[in-house]
Tab-separated table of N, CA and C in Angstrom:
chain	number	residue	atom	x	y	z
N	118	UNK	N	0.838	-1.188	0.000
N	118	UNK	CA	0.000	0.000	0.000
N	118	UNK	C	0.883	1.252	0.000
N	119	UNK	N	2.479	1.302	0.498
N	119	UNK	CA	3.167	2.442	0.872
N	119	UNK	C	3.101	2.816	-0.198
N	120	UNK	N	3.771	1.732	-1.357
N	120	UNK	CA	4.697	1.258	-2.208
N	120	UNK	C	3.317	2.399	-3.542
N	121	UNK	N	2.609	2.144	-3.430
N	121	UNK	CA	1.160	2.160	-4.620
N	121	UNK	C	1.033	3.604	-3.835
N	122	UNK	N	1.155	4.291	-2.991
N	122	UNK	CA	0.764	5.742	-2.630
N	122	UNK	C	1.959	6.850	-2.711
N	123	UNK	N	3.346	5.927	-2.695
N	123	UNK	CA	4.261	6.958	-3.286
N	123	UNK	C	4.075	7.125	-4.775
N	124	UNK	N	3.828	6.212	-5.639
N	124	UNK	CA	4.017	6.056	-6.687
N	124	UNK	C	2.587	6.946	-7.348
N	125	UNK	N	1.496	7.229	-6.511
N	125	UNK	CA	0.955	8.252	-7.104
N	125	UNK	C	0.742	9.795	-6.630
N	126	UNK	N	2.060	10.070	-5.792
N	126	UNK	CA	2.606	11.142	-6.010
N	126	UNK	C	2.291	12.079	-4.691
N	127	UNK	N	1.614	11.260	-3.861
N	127	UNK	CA	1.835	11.684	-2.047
N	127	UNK	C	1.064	10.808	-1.286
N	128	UNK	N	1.867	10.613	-0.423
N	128	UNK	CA	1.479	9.565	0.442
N	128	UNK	C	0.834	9.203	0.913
N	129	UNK	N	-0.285	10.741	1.275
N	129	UNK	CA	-1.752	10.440	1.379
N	129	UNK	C	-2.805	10.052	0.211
N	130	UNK	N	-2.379	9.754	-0.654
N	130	UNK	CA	-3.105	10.007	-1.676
N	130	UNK	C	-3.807	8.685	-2.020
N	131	UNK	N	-4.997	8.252	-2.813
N	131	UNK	CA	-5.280	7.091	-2.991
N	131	UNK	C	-5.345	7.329	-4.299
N	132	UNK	N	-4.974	8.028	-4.966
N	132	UNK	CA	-5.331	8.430	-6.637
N	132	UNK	C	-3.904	8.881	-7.200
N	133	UNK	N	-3.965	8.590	-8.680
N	133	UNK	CA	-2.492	9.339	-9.209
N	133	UNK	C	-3.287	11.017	-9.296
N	134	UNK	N	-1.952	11.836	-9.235
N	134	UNK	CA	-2.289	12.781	-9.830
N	134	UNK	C	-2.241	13.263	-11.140
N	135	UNK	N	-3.338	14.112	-11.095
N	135	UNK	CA	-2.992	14.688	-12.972
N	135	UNK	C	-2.328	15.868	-12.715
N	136	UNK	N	-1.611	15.897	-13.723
N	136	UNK	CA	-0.349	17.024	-14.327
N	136	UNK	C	-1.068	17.773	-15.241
N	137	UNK	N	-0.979	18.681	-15.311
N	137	UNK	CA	-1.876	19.375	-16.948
N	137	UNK	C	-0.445	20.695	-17.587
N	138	UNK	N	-0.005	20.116	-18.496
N	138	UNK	CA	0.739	20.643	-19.544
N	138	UNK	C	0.795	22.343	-19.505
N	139	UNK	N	1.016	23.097	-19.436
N	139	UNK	CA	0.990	24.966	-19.611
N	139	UNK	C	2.302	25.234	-20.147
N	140	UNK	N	1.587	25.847	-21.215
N	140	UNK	CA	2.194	26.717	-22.363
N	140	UNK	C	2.868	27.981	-22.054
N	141	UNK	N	4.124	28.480	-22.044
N	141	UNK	CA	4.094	29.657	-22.059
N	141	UNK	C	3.870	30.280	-22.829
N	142	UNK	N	2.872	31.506	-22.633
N	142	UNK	CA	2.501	32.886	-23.718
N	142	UNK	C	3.157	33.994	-24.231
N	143	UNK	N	3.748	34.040	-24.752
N	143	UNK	CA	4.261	35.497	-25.136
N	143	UNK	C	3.566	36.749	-25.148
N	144	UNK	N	4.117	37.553	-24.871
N	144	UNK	CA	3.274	39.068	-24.551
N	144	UNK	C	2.732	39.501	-25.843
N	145	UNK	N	1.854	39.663	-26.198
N	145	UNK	CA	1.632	39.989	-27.615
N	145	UNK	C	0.882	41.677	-27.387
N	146	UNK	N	1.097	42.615	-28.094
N	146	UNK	CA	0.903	44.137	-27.661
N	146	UNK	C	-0.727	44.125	-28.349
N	147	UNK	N	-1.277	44.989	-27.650
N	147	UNK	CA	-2.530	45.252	-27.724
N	147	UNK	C	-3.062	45.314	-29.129
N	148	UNK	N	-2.920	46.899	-30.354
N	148	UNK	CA	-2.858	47.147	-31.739
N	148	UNK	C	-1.984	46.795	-32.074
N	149	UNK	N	-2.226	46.341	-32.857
N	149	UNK	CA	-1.025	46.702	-34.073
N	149	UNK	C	-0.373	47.800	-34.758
N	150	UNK	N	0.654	48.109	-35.390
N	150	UNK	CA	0.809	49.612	-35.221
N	150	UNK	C	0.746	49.113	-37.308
N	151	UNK	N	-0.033	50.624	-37.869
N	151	UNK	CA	-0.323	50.617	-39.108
N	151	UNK	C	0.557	49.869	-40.141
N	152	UNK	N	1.508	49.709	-39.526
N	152	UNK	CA	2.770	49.720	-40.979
N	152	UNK	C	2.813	47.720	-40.722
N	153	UNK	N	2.501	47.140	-39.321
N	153	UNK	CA	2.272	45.974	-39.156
N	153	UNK	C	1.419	45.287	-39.182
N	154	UNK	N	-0.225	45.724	-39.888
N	154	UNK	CA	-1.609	45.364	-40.170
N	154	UNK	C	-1.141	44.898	-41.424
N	155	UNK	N	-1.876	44.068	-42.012
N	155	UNK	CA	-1.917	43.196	-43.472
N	155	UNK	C	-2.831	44.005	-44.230
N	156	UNK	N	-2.323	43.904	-45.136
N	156	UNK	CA	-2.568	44.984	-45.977
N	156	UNK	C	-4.232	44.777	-45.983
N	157	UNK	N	-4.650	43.767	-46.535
N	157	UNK	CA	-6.291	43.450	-46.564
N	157	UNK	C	-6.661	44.328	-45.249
N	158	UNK	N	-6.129	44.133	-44.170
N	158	UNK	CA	-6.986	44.876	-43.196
N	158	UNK	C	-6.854	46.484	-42.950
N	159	UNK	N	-5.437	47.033	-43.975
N	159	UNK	CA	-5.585	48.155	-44.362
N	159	UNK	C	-6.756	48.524	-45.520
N	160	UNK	N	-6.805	47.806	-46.581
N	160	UNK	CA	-7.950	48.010	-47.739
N	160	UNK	C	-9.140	47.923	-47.160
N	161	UNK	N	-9.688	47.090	-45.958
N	161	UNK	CA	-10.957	47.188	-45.489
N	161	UNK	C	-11.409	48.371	-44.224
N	162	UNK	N	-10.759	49.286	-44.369
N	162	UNK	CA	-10.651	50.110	-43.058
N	162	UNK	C	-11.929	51.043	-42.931
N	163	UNK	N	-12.095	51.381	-44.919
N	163	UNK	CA	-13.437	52.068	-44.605
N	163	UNK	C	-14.952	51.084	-44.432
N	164	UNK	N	-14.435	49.801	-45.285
N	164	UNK	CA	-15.598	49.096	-44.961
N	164	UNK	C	-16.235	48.852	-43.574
N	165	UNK	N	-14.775	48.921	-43.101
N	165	UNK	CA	-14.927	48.055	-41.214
N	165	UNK	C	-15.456	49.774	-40.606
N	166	UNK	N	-15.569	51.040	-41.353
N	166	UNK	CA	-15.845	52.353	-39.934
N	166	UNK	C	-16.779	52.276	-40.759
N	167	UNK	N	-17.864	51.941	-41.780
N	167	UNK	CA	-19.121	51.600	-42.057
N	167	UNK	C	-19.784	50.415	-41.546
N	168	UNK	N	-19.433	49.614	-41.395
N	168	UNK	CA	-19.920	48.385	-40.874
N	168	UNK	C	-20.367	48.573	-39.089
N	169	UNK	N	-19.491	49.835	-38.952
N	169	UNK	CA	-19.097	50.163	-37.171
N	169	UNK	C	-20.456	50.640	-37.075
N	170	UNK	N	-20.468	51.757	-38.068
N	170	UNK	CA	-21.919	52.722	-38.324
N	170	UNK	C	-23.337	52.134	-38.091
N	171	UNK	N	-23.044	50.769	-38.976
N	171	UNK	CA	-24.032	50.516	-39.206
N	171	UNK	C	-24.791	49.751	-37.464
N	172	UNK	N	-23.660	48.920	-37.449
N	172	UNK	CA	-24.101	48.298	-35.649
N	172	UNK	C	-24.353	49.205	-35.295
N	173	UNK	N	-24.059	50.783	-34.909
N	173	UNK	CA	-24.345	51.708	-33.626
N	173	UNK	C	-25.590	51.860	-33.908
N	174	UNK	N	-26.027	51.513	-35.642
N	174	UNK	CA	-27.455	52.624	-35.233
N	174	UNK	C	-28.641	51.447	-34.720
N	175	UNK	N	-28.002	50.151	-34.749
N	175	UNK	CA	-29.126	49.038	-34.158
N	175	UNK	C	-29.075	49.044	-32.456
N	176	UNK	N	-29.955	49.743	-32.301
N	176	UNK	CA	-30.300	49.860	-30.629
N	176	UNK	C	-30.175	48.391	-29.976
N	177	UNK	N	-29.855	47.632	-30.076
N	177	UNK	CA	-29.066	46.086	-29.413
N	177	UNK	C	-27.934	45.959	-29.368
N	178	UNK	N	-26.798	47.243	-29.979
N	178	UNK	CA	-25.529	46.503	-30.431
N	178	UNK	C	-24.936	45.771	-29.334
N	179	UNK	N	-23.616	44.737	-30.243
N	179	UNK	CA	-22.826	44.519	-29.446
N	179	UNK	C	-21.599	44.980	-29.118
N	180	UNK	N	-21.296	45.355	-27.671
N	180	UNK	CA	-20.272	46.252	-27.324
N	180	UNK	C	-19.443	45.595	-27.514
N	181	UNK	N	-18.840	43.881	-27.568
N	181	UNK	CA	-17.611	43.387	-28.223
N	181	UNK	C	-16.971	43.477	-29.367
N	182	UNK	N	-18.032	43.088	-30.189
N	182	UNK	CA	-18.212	43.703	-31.954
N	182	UNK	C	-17.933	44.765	-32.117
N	183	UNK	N	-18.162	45.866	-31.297
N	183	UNK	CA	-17.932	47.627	-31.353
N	183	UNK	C	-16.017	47.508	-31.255
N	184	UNK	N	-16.232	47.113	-29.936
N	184	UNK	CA	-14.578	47.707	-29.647
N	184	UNK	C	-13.886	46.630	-30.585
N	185	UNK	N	-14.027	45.322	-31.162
N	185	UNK	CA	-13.224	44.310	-32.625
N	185	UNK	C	-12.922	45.176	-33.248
N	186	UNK	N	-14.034	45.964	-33.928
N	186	UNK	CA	-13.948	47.122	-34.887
N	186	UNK	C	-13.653	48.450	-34.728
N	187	UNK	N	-13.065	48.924	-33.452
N	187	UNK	CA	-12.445	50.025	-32.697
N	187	UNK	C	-11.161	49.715	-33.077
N	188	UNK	N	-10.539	48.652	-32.338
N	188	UNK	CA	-9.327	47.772	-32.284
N	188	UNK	C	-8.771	47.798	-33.625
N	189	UNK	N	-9.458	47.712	-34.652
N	189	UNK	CA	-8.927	47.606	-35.996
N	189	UNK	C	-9.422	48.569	-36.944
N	190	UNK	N	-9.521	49.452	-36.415
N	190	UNK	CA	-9.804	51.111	-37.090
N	190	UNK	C	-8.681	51.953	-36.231
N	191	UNK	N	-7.892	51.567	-35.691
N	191	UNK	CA	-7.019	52.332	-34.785
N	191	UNK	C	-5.968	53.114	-35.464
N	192	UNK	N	-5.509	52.863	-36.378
N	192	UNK	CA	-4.408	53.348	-36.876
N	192	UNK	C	-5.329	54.001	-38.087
N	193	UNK	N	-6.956	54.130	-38.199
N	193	UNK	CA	-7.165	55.020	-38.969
N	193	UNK	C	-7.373	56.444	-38.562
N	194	UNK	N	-8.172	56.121	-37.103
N	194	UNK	CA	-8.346	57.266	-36.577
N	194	UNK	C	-7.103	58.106	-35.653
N	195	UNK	N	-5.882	57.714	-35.419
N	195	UNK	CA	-4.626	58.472	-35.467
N	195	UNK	C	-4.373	59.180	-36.432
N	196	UNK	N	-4.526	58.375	-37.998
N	196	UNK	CA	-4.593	59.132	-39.214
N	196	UNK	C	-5.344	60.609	-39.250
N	197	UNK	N	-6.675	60.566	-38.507
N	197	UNK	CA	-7.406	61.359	-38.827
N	197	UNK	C	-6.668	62.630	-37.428
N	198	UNK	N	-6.565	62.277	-36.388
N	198	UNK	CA	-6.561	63.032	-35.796
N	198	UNK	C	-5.301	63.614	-35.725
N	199	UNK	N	-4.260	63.258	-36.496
N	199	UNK	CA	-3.388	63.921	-37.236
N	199	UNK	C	-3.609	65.270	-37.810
N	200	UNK	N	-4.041	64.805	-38.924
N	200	UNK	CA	-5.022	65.585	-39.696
N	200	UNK	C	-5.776	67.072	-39.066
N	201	UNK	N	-6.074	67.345	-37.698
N	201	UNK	CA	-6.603	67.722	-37.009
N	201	UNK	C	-7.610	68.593	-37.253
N	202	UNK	N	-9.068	67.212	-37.560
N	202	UNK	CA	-10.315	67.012	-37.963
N	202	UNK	C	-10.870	67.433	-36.777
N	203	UNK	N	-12.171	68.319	-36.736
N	203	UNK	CA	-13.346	68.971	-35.847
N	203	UNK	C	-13.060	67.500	-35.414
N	204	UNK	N	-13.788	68.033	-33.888
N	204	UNK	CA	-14.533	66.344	-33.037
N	204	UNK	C	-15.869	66.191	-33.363
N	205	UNK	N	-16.980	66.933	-34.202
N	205	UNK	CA	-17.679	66.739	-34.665
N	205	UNK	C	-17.613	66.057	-35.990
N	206	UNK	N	-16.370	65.662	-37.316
N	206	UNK	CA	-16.173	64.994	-37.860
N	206	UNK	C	-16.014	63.741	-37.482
N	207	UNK	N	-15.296	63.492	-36.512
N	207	UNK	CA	-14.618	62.259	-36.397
N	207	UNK	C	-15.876	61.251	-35.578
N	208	UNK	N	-16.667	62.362	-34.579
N	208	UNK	CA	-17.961	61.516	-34.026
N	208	UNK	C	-18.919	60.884	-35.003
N	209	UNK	N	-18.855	61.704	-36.123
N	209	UNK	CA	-19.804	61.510	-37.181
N	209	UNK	C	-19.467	60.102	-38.055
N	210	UNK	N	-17.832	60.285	-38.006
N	210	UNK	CA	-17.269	59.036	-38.478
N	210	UNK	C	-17.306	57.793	-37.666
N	211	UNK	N	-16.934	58.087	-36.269
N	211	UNK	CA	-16.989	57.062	-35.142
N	211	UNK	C	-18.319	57.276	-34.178
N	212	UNK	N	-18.992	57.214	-34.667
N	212	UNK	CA	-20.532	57.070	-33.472
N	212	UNK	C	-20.415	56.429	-32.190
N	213	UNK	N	-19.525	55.313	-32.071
N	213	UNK	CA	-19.146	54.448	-30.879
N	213	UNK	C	-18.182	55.133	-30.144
N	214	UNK	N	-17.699	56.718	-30.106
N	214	UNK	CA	-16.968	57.245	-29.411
N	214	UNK	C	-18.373	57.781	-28.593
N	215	UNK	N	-19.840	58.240	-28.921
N	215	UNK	CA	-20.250	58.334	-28.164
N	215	UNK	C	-20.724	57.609	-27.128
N	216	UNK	N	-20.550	56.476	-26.929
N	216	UNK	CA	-20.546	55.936	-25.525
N	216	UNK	C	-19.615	55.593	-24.588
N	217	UNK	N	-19.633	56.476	-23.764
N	217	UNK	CA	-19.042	56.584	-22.535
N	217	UNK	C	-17.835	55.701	-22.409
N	218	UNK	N	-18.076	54.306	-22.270
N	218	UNK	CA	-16.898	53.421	-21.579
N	218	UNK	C	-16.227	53.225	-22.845
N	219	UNK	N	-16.399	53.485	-23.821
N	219	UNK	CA	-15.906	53.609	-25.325
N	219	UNK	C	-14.428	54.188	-25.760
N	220	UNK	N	-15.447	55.584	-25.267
N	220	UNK	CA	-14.734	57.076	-25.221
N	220	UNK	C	-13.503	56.747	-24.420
N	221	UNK	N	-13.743	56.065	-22.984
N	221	UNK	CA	-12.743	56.606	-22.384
N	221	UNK	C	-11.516	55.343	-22.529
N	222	UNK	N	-12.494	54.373	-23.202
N	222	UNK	CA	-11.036	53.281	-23.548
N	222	UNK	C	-9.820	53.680	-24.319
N	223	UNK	N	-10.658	54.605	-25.031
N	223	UNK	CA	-10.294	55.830	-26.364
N	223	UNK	C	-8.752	56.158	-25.896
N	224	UNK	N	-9.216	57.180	-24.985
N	224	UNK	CA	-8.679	58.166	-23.965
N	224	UNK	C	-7.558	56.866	-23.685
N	225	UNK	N	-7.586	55.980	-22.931
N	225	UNK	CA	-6.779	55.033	-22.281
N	225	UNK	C	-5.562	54.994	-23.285
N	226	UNK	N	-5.914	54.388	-24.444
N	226	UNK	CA	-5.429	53.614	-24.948
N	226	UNK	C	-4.254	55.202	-25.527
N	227	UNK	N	-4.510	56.063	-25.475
N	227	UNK	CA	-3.615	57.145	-25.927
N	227	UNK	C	-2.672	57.333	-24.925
N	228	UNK	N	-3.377	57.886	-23.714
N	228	UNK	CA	-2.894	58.050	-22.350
N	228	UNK	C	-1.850	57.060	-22.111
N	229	UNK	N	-2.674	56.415	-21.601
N	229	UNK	CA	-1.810	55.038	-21.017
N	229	UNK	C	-2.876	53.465	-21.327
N	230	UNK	N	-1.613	52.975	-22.036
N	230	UNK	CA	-1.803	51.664	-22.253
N	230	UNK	C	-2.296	50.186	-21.200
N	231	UNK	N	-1.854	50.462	-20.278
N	231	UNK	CA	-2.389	49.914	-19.098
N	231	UNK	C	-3.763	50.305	-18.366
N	232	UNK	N	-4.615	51.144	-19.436
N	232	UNK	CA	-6.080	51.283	-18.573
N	232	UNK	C	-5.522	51.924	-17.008
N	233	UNK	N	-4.636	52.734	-16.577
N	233	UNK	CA	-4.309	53.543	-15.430
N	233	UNK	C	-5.512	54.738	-15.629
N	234	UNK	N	-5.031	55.353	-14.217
N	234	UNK	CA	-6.011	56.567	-14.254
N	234	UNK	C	-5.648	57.378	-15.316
N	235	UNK	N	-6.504	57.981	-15.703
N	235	UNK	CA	-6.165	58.983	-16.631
N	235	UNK	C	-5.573	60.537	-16.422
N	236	UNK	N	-5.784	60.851	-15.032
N	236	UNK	CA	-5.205	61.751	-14.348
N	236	UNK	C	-3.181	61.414	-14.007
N	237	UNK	N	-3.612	60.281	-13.520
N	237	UNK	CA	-1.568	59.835	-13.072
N	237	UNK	C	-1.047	59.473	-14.395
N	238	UNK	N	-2.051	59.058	-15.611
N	238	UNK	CA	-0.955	58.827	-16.784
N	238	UNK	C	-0.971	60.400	-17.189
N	239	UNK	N	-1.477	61.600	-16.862
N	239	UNK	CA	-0.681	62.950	-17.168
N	239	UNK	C	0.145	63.202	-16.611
N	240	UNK	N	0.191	63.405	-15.471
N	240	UNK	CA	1.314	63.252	-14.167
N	240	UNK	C	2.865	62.640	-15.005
N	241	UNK	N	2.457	61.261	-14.901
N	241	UNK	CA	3.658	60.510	-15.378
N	241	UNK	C	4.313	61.449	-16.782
N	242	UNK	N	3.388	61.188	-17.769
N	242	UNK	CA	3.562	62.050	-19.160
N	242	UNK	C	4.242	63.206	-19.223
N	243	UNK	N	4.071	63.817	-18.269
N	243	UNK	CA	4.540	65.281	-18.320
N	243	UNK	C	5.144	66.003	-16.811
N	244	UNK	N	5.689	64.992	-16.483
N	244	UNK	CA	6.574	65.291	-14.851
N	244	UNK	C	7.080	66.745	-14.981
N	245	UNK	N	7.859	67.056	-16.095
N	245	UNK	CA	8.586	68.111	-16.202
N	245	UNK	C	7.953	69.503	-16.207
N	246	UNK	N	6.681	69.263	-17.020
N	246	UNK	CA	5.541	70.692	-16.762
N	246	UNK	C	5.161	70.484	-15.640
N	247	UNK	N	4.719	69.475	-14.753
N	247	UNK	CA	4.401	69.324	-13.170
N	247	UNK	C	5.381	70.020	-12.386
N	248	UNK	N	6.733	69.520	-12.540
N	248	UNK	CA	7.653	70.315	-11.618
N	248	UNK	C	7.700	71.505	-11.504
N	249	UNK	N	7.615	72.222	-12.840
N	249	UNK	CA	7.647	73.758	-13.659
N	249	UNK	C	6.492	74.370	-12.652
N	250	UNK	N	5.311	73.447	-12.846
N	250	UNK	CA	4.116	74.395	-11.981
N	250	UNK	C	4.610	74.301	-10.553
N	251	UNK	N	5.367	73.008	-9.994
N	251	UNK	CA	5.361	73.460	-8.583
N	251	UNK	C	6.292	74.746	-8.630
N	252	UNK	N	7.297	74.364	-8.914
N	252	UNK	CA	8.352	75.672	-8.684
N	252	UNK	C	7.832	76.916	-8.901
N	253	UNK	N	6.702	77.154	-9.794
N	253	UNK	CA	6.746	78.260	-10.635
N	253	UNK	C	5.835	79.200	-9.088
N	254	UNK	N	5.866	80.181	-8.243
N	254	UNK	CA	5.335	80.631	-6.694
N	254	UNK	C	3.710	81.465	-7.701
N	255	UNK	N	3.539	81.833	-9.265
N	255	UNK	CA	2.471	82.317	-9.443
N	255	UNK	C	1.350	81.393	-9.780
N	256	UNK	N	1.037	80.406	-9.455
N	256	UNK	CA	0.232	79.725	-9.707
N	256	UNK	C	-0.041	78.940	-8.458
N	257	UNK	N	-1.340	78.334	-8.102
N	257	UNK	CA	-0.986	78.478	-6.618
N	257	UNK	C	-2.793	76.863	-7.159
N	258	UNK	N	-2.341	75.947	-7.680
N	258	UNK	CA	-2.806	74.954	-7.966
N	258	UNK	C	-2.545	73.222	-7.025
N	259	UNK	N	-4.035	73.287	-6.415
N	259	UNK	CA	-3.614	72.031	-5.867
N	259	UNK	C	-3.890	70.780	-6.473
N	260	UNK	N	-2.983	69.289	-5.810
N	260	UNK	CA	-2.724	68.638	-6.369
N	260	UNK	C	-3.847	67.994	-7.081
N	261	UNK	N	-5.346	67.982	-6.795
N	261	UNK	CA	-6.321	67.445	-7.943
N	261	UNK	C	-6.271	68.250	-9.032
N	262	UNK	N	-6.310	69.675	-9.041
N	262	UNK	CA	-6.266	70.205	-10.269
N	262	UNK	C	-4.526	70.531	-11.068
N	263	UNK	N	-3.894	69.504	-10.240
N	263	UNK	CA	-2.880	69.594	-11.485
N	263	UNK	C	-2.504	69.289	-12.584
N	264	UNK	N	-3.289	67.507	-13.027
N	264	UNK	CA	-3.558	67.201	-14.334
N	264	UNK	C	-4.016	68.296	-15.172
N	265	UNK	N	-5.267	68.832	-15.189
N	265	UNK	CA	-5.926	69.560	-15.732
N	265	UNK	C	-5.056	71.062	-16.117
N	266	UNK	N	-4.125	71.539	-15.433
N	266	UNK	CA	-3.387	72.572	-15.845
N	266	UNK	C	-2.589	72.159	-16.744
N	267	UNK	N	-2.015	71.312	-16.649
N	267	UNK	CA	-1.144	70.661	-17.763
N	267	UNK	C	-1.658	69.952	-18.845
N	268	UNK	N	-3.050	69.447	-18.850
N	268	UNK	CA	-3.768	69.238	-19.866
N	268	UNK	C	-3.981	70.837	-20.696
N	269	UNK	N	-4.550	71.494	-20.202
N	269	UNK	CA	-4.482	73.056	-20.384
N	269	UNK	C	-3.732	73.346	-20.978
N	270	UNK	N	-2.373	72.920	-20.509
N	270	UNK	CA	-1.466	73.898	-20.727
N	270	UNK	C	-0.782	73.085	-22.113
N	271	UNK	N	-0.761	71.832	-22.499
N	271	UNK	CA	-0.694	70.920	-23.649
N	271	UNK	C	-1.173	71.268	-25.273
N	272	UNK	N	-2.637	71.775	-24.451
N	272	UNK	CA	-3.728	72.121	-25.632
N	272	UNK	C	-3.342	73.342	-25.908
N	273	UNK	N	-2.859	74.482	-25.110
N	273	UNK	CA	-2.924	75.856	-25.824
N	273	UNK	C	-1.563	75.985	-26.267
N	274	UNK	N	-0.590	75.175	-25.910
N	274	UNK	CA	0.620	75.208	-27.110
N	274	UNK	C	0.604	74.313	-28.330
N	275	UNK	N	-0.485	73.245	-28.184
N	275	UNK	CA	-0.584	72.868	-29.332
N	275	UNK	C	-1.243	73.299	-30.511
N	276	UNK	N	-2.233	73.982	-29.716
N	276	UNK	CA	-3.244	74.825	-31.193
N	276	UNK	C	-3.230	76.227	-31.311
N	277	UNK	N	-2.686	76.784	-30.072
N	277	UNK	CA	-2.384	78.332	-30.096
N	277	UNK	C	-3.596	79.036	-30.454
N	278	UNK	N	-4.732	78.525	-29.634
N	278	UNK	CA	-5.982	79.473	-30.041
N	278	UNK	C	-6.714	79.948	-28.851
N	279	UNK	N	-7.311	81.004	-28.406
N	279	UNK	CA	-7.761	80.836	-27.280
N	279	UNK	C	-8.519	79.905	-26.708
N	280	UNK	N	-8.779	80.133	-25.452
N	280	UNK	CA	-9.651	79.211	-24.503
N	280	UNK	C	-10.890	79.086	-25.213
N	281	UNK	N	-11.478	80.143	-25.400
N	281	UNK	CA	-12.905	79.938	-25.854
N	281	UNK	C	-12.805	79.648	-27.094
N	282	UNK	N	-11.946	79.347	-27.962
N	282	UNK	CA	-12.253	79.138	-29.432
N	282	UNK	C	-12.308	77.643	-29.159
N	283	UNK	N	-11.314	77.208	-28.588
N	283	UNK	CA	-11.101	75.468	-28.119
N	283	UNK	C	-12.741	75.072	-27.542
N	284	UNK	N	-12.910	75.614	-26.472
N	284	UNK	CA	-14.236	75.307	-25.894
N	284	UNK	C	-15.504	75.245	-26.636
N	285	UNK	N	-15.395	76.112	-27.729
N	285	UNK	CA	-16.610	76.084	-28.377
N	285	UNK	C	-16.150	74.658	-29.762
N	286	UNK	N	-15.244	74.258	-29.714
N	286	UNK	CA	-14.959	73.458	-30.434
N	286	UNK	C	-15.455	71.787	-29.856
């Protein structure tokens, strides 16, 4: 009996044990970046942000199906926002940016790749304008609204237009 309970692999045991085989996975990155999509799935890019269209306007969609076809429109809509297309174009193009958990995967996936807050991936992003504001004694911003100054402060050197022209945008 010893003899038959070592042999299936502890001493208490009255059974062999099973082993089950595991694979290691390789990290495989979220998108693909444009220049590494197959070409077919470059040629179908407008079919796939029509096809997107068409699910949003069926009041059942499916939100998996949405973000498949998010996932692989990605490197179109960088294209576009390159370009630097109204956000009323690009909604018109992407309808599935209007929903919420959508939007802000959106946001994520620019921000930070790890789905982090979207506040500490500015922080992180831009330590150096953070430091600038602490040091700087005329600005007198506490630490919740410090993302937001530096978001601020991102946007009006990037488009050089006033506040209210941005806002009404």
């Amino acid at each position: 009996v010893e003899k038959k309970r070592l042999s299936h692999g502890h001493p208490n045991s009255g059974r062999k044990l099973k082993f089950l085989k595991v694979d290691l996975v390789t990290h495989r990155e979220y998108l693909a970046d444009e220049n590494e999509q197959s070409e077919e799935l470059l040629m179908q890019l407008e079919k796939q942000v029509e096809s997107m269209r068409g699910i949003m306007c069926n009041a059942n969609y499916d939100l998996g199906q949405v973000k498949t076809k998010m996932d692989m429109t990605y490197s179109h809509r960088q294209r576009i926002i390159k370009e630097n297309k109204l956000i009323k174009e690009i909604l018109e193009l992407y309808p599935a940016l209007s929903v919420t958990t959508i939007f802000i995967r959106e946001i994520n996936l620019h921000c930070d790749p790890h789905y982090g807050d979207i506040a500490q991936a500015l922080k992180s992003n831009c330590s150096k304008l953070v430091k600038a504001l602490d040091e700087s004694g005329k600005e007198n911003i506490d630490e919740e609204e410090k993302p937001f100054a530096v978001l601020e402060h991102i946007i009006m050197k990037r488009f050089k237009h006033s506040k209210k022209l941005l806002l009404n945008h």
